[in-house]
Short mmCIF file of C-alpha atoms in Angstrom, two decimals:
data_model
loop_
_atom_site.label_atom_id
_atom_site.label_comp_id
_atom_site.label_asym_id
_atom_site.label_seq_id
_atom_site.Cartn_x
_atom_site.Cartn_y
_atom_site.Cartn_z
CA MET A 1 -5.55 -24.71 19.12
CA SER A 2 -4.10 -21.96 16.62
CA ASN A 3 -3.06 -22.37 13.32
CA HIS A 4 -1.02 -19.20 13.62
CA TYR A 5 1.81 -17.17 15.43
CA CYS A 6 0.26 -14.62 17.56
CA LEU A 7 -0.73 -11.43 15.89
CA GLY A 8 1.99 -8.97 15.44
CA ARG A 9 2.81 -5.81 14.03
CA ILE A 10 3.83 -4.99 11.01
CA ASP A 11 5.74 -1.96 9.50
CA PHE A 12 2.95 -0.50 7.11
CA GLY A 13 0.84 2.42 7.38
CA VAL A 14 -1.03 2.71 10.90
CA GLY A 15 -1.59 -0.29 13.16
CA SER A 16 -0.96 -2.93 10.87
CA SER A 17 -0.66 -6.59 11.62
CA ALA A 18 -0.39 -10.15 10.63
CA PHE A 19 -1.29 -13.71 11.44
CA TRP A 20 1.60 -15.90 10.12
CA CYS A 21 1.01 -19.49 9.48
CA LEU A 22 2.85 -21.97 11.25
CA ASP A 23 3.31 -24.00 8.33
CA ARG A 24 4.09 -22.97 4.44
CA PRO A 25 1.04 -20.78 3.41
CA GLY A 26 -0.54 -21.29 0.28
CA THR A 27 -2.68 -18.06 0.41
CA LEU A 28 -2.45 -14.38 1.53
CA VAL A 29 -5.55 -12.92 2.75
CA VAL A 30 -5.25 -9.05 3.11
CA PHE A 31 -7.75 -6.70 4.87
CA LEU A 32 -7.89 -3.23 3.81
CA HIS A 33 -10.47 -1.12 5.78
CA GLY A 34 -12.39 2.25 4.77
CA PHE A 35 -12.93 5.73 5.78
CA THR A 36 -11.88 6.27 9.57
CA GLY A 37 -11.48 2.76 9.84
CA ALA A 38 -9.16 0.66 11.80
CA ALA A 39 -6.66 -2.36 10.45
CA GLU A 40 -7.98 -4.94 12.51
CA ALA A 41 -11.08 -3.50 14.45
CA THR A 42 -13.21 -2.56 11.39
CA TRP A 43 -13.76 -6.51 10.83
CA HIS A 44 -15.07 -6.82 14.30
CA ASN A 45 -14.37 -10.23 15.63
CA ALA A 46 -12.98 -11.92 11.94
CA SER A 47 -9.66 -12.30 13.45
CA ALA A 48 -10.78 -14.31 16.63
CA TYR A 49 -12.67 -16.58 14.24
CA ILE A 50 -9.57 -16.60 11.67
CA ARG A 51 -7.10 -18.44 14.41
CA ARG A 52 -9.73 -20.94 15.11
CA ASP A 53 -11.02 -21.75 11.45
CA ALA A 54 -9.10 -25.04 9.71
CA LEU A 55 -9.87 -23.31 6.37
CA PHE A 56 -7.19 -20.53 7.30
CA SER A 57 -4.85 -22.76 8.51
CA ALA A 58 -2.48 -22.44 5.57
CA ALA A 59 -3.20 -18.84 4.94
CA ASP A 60 -1.25 -15.73 6.20
CA VAL A 61 -3.73 -13.07 7.00
CA LEU A 62 -2.45 -9.03 6.86
CA PHE A 63 -4.72 -6.37 8.48
CA LEU A 64 -3.75 -3.16 7.22
CA GLY A 65 -4.64 0.20 8.29
CA TYR A 66 -3.74 3.49 6.58
CA ASP A 67 -4.34 7.23 7.39
CA SER A 68 -7.87 7.15 5.73
CA VAL A 69 -8.69 10.83 6.59
CA ARG A 70 -5.80 13.23 5.66
CA SER A 71 -4.13 11.15 2.92
CA ARG A 72 -5.14 11.07 -0.88
CA ALA A 73 -6.47 7.99 -2.63
CA ARG A 74 -3.69 7.85 -5.00
CA VAL A 75 -1.19 8.27 -2.34
CA ILE A 76 -2.58 5.51 -0.18
CA SER A 77 -3.12 3.32 -3.20
CA ARG A 78 0.68 3.71 -4.53
CA SER A 79 1.69 2.82 -0.69
CA VAL A 80 -0.10 -0.56 -0.92
CA LEU A 81 1.21 -1.15 -4.29
CA ASP A 82 4.60 -0.86 -3.12
CA LEU A 83 3.66 -3.31 -0.23
CA PHE A 84 2.22 -5.82 -2.27
CA ARG A 85 5.31 -6.03 -4.62
CA ARG A 86 7.93 -6.17 -1.74
CA LEU A 87 5.74 -9.07 0.00
CA LEU A 88 4.59 -10.68 -2.95
CA ALA A 89 7.99 -10.99 -4.58
CA GLU A 90 9.52 -12.34 -1.23
CA PRO A 91 7.33 -13.51 1.06
CA ALA A 92 9.56 -15.41 2.84
CA GLU A 93 11.86 -12.69 3.28
CA PHE A 94 9.43 -10.13 4.22
CA SER A 95 7.64 -12.60 6.90
CA ASN A 96 10.69 -13.84 8.36
CA ARG A 97 11.36 -10.39 9.71
CA TYR A 98 8.12 -10.59 11.84
CA ILE A 99 8.26 -14.21 12.90
CA TYR A 100 10.28 -14.24 16.39
CA TYR A 101 9.50 -17.55 17.05
CA GLY A 102 10.47 -20.66 15.48
CA PRO A 103 11.99 -21.92 12.26
CA LYS A 104 12.61 -19.35 9.41
CA ARG A 105 10.75 -20.14 6.35
CA GLU A 106 12.31 -21.18 3.37
CA PRO A 107 11.76 -19.13 0.04
CA PHE A 108 8.40 -19.85 -1.36
CA LEU A 109 5.43 -17.98 -3.40
CA TYR A 110 1.64 -17.80 -2.64
CA ASP A 111 -1.02 -19.60 -4.95
CA ARG A 112 -3.26 -16.91 -4.37
CA VAL A 113 -4.10 -13.72 -2.67
CA VAL A 114 -7.61 -12.79 -1.40
CA VAL A 115 -8.30 -9.28 -0.74
CA VAL A 116 -11.07 -8.04 1.43
CA ALA A 117 -11.59 -4.14 1.28
CA HIS A 118 -14.46 -1.89 2.61
CA SER A 119 -15.61 1.12 1.53
CA PRO A 120 -12.37 3.55 0.17
CA GLY A 121 -10.45 0.34 0.97
CA GLY A 122 -12.38 -1.06 -2.00
CA ALA A 123 -11.68 1.88 -4.42
CA ILE A 124 -7.98 2.21 -3.73
CA MET A 125 -7.49 -1.38 -4.34
CA ARG A 126 -9.19 -0.96 -7.64
CA GLN A 127 -6.08 1.34 -8.24
CA VAL A 128 -3.87 -1.32 -6.94
CA ALA A 129 -4.93 -3.79 -9.33
CA LEU A 130 -5.17 -1.66 -12.31
CA ASP A 131 -1.24 -0.82 -11.59
CA LEU A 132 -0.50 -4.33 -11.03
CA ALA A 133 -2.48 -5.51 -14.30
CA ARG A 134 -0.75 -2.58 -16.45
CA ALA A 135 2.79 -3.69 -15.41
CA ALA A 136 2.02 -7.46 -16.30
CA ASP A 137 2.67 -8.02 -12.31
CA ALA A 138 2.90 -12.19 -12.36
CA TYR A 139 0.48 -11.74 -9.69
CA ALA A 140 -2.20 -9.89 -11.43
CA ASP A 141 -3.73 -13.08 -12.27
CA HIS A 142 -4.00 -14.61 -8.81
CA ILE A 143 -5.45 -11.63 -6.72
CA GLN A 144 -9.43 -11.95 -5.89
CA LEU A 145 -11.20 -9.42 -4.46
CA LEU A 146 -14.00 -9.36 -2.34
CA LEU A 147 -15.67 -5.82 -1.65
CA TYR A 148 -17.82 -4.85 0.81
CA ALA A 149 -19.93 -1.39 0.23
CA PRO A 150 -17.02 -0.14 -1.93
CA ALA A 151 -16.43 3.12 -2.89
CA HIS A 152 -15.35 2.72 -6.34
CA LYS A 153 -18.25 4.50 -7.89
CA GLY A 154 -17.75 6.96 -5.45
CA SER A 155 -19.21 8.16 -2.28
CA ASN A 156 -22.06 10.40 -1.04
CA ALA A 157 -20.04 11.48 2.17
CA LEU A 158 -19.04 14.89 0.97
CA HIS A 159 -22.96 15.41 0.10
CA ASN A 160 -24.07 14.10 3.22
CA ALA A 161 -22.09 16.29 5.43
CA GLY A 162 -23.00 19.33 3.53
CA GLY A 163 -21.04 19.35 0.52
CA VAL A 164 -23.79 20.34 -1.60
CA MET A 165 -23.87 23.82 0.16
CA GLN A 166 -22.24 26.51 -2.32
CA GLY A 167 -21.52 29.96 -2.00
CA HIS A 168 -20.19 32.15 0.87
CA GLY A 169 -20.93 31.87 4.58
CA ILE A 170 -20.73 29.66 7.58
CA LEU A 171 -21.56 26.54 5.40
CA ALA A 172 -19.00 27.24 2.64
CA ALA A 173 -16.01 27.69 5.53
CA LEU A 174 -17.22 24.22 7.00
CA ARG A 175 -17.18 22.39 3.39
CA CYS A 176 -13.36 23.98 2.84
CA GLY A 177 -12.31 22.83 6.49
CA LEU A 178 -13.73 19.62 5.80
CA LEU A 179 -11.90 19.08 2.63
CA TYR A 180 -8.99 20.53 4.14
CA LYS A 181 -9.02 18.13 6.95
CA ALA A 182 -10.23 14.83 4.98
CA PRO A 183 -9.07 15.59 1.02
CA ILE A 184 -9.80 11.73 0.17
CA LEU A 185 -13.49 12.77 0.49
CA GLU A 186 -12.74 14.81 -2.87
CA ASP A 187 -11.12 11.98 -4.38
CA LEU A 188 -14.07 9.78 -3.55
CA ARG A 189 -16.93 12.19 -5.00
CA PRO A 190 -18.91 10.48 -7.67
CA LYS A 191 -17.63 11.20 -11.03
CA SER A 192 -14.11 12.45 -9.37
CA GLU A 193 -11.22 12.20 -11.66
CA PHE A 194 -9.70 9.49 -9.36
CA ILE A 195 -12.78 7.34 -9.68
CA ARG A 196 -13.34 7.94 -13.34
CA ASP A 197 -9.80 7.15 -13.85
CA VAL A 198 -9.99 4.27 -11.87
CA GLU A 199 -13.05 2.67 -13.94
CA ALA A 200 -11.85 3.78 -17.48
CA GLY A 201 -8.52 2.62 -17.06
CA THR A 202 -10.02 -1.01 -15.72
CA LEU A 203 -12.27 -1.09 -18.85
CA ALA A 204 -9.13 -0.31 -21.05
CA ARG A 205 -6.84 -2.83 -19.61
CA LEU A 206 -9.82 -5.43 -19.78
CA THR A 207 -10.10 -4.90 -23.58
CA ARG A 208 -6.45 -6.60 -23.49
CA GLY A 209 -7.74 -9.66 -21.75
CA ARG A 210 -9.22 -10.64 -18.36
CA LEU A 211 -7.52 -10.83 -15.57
CA ARG A 212 -8.57 -12.03 -12.16
CA CYS A 213 -7.51 -8.84 -10.34
CA LEU A 214 -9.86 -6.66 -12.44
CA VAL A 215 -12.90 -8.23 -12.04
CA ALA A 216 -14.28 -8.56 -8.28
CA THR A 217 -15.06 -11.97 -7.04
CA LYS A 218 -18.16 -10.81 -5.14
CA ILE A 219 -19.32 -7.36 -4.13
CA THR A 220 -21.85 -6.99 -1.07
CA ILE A 221 -24.01 -3.88 -0.24
CA GLY A 222 -26.01 -3.42 2.77
CA GLN A 223 -30.00 -3.04 2.40
CA TYR A 224 -29.36 0.53 4.52
CA GLU A 225 -26.61 1.19 2.15
CA ASN A 226 -26.35 5.58 2.35
CA ILE A 227 -22.75 6.39 1.97
CA VAL A 228 -21.34 4.94 -1.32
CA GLU A 229 -23.20 4.89 -4.77
CA PRO A 230 -24.34 1.38 -5.16
CA GLY A 231 -23.63 1.11 -8.97
CA ASP A 232 -22.05 -1.86 -11.35
CA PHE A 233 -18.13 -1.34 -11.80
CA ALA A 234 -16.79 -2.31 -15.06
CA GLN A 235 -17.08 -6.28 -15.86
CA ASP A 236 -17.85 -7.20 -12.17
CA PRO A 237 -20.85 -9.49 -12.05
CA PRO A 238 -23.93 -7.99 -9.94
CA PHE A 239 -23.63 -6.89 -6.48
CA TYR A 240 -25.30 -8.87 -3.43
CA THR A 241 -27.56 -7.34 -0.92
CA VAL A 242 -27.67 -7.97 2.77
CA ASP A 243 -31.06 -7.32 4.62
CA ARG A 244 -30.88 -5.42 7.34
CA ARG A 245 -26.86 -4.03 7.14
CA ASN A 246 -25.92 -0.65 6.65
CA HIS A 247 -22.62 0.73 5.29
CA THR A 248 -20.63 0.36 8.45
CA ASP A 249 -21.65 -3.26 9.65
CA VAL A 250 -21.91 -4.91 6.35
CA CYS A 251 -18.24 -5.89 6.89
CA LYS A 252 -18.42 -6.62 10.60
CA SER A 253 -18.11 -10.38 11.68
CA ASP A 254 -19.97 -11.67 14.83
CA ALA A 255 -21.87 -14.60 15.84
CA GLY A 256 -25.01 -14.08 13.95
CA TYR A 257 -23.18 -12.46 10.73
CA ARG A 258 -20.53 -14.37 9.03
CA ARG A 259 -20.86 -12.89 5.45
CA VAL A 260 -17.18 -11.65 5.43
CA LEU A 261 -15.76 -14.92 6.77
CA ASP A 262 -17.96 -16.93 4.58
CA ASP A 263 -16.87 -15.60 1.14
CA ILE A 264 -13.12 -15.81 2.48
CA GLU A 265 -14.05 -19.61 2.99
CA GLU A 266 -15.47 -19.92 -0.24
CA CYS A 267 -12.52 -18.68 -1.84
CA LEU A 268 -10.13 -21.04 0.05
CA ARG A 269 -11.89 -23.98 -1.06
#
């Protein structure tokens, strides 16, 4: 028996959806996909497991989707930040807009927020966390980050697509075309302005005191990672490596691989 209402759409980005729990929620779990990903499909069978798992019975679960190709990283992060502020300030009012069956919720606040992010989603959430910390948002010390192959140190995608080719000719034209259609790749280039600003800003804010949202709870990298730079970020703990997993499947849950679900459950206990 499910502990949640049926998966329903929410008004954010592209294909975003939510499981609202039947009882008063204590936790909000948010999934944020990566480049060319999808709100729910990126995480494979995670939604099916969540509905059957008793540990999620007191958790609202959001799968956020956004245009990860044509939008810029700062634009996406601002949209996510605005959503977080609206949702976390008045979670009952926000969720009641989408709960069509059963009683409406009375006002409440979440005890904690667990954000699960992949690839560019990790870098984007870093910017969101930094903005919340700078604004002394009440939830800044209640947010835990679980990051999978995060691009917070930059991505090699542009390099792998031929971005190292300089000069004139067909290759240069292809590079320009790629950046025109996917400008976020420039934002995620190692040592880009966006990447440098997020880490430098995080380190600067940490000098004023440690906040949970600024230090990832866990970072996981696949053994065969070849898209993002796997370096250490700010004051994060060392990242974990998963054998025989690559950039794409390190975040996908199935019968033989429960790393993402196990990590979330550890936060919920």
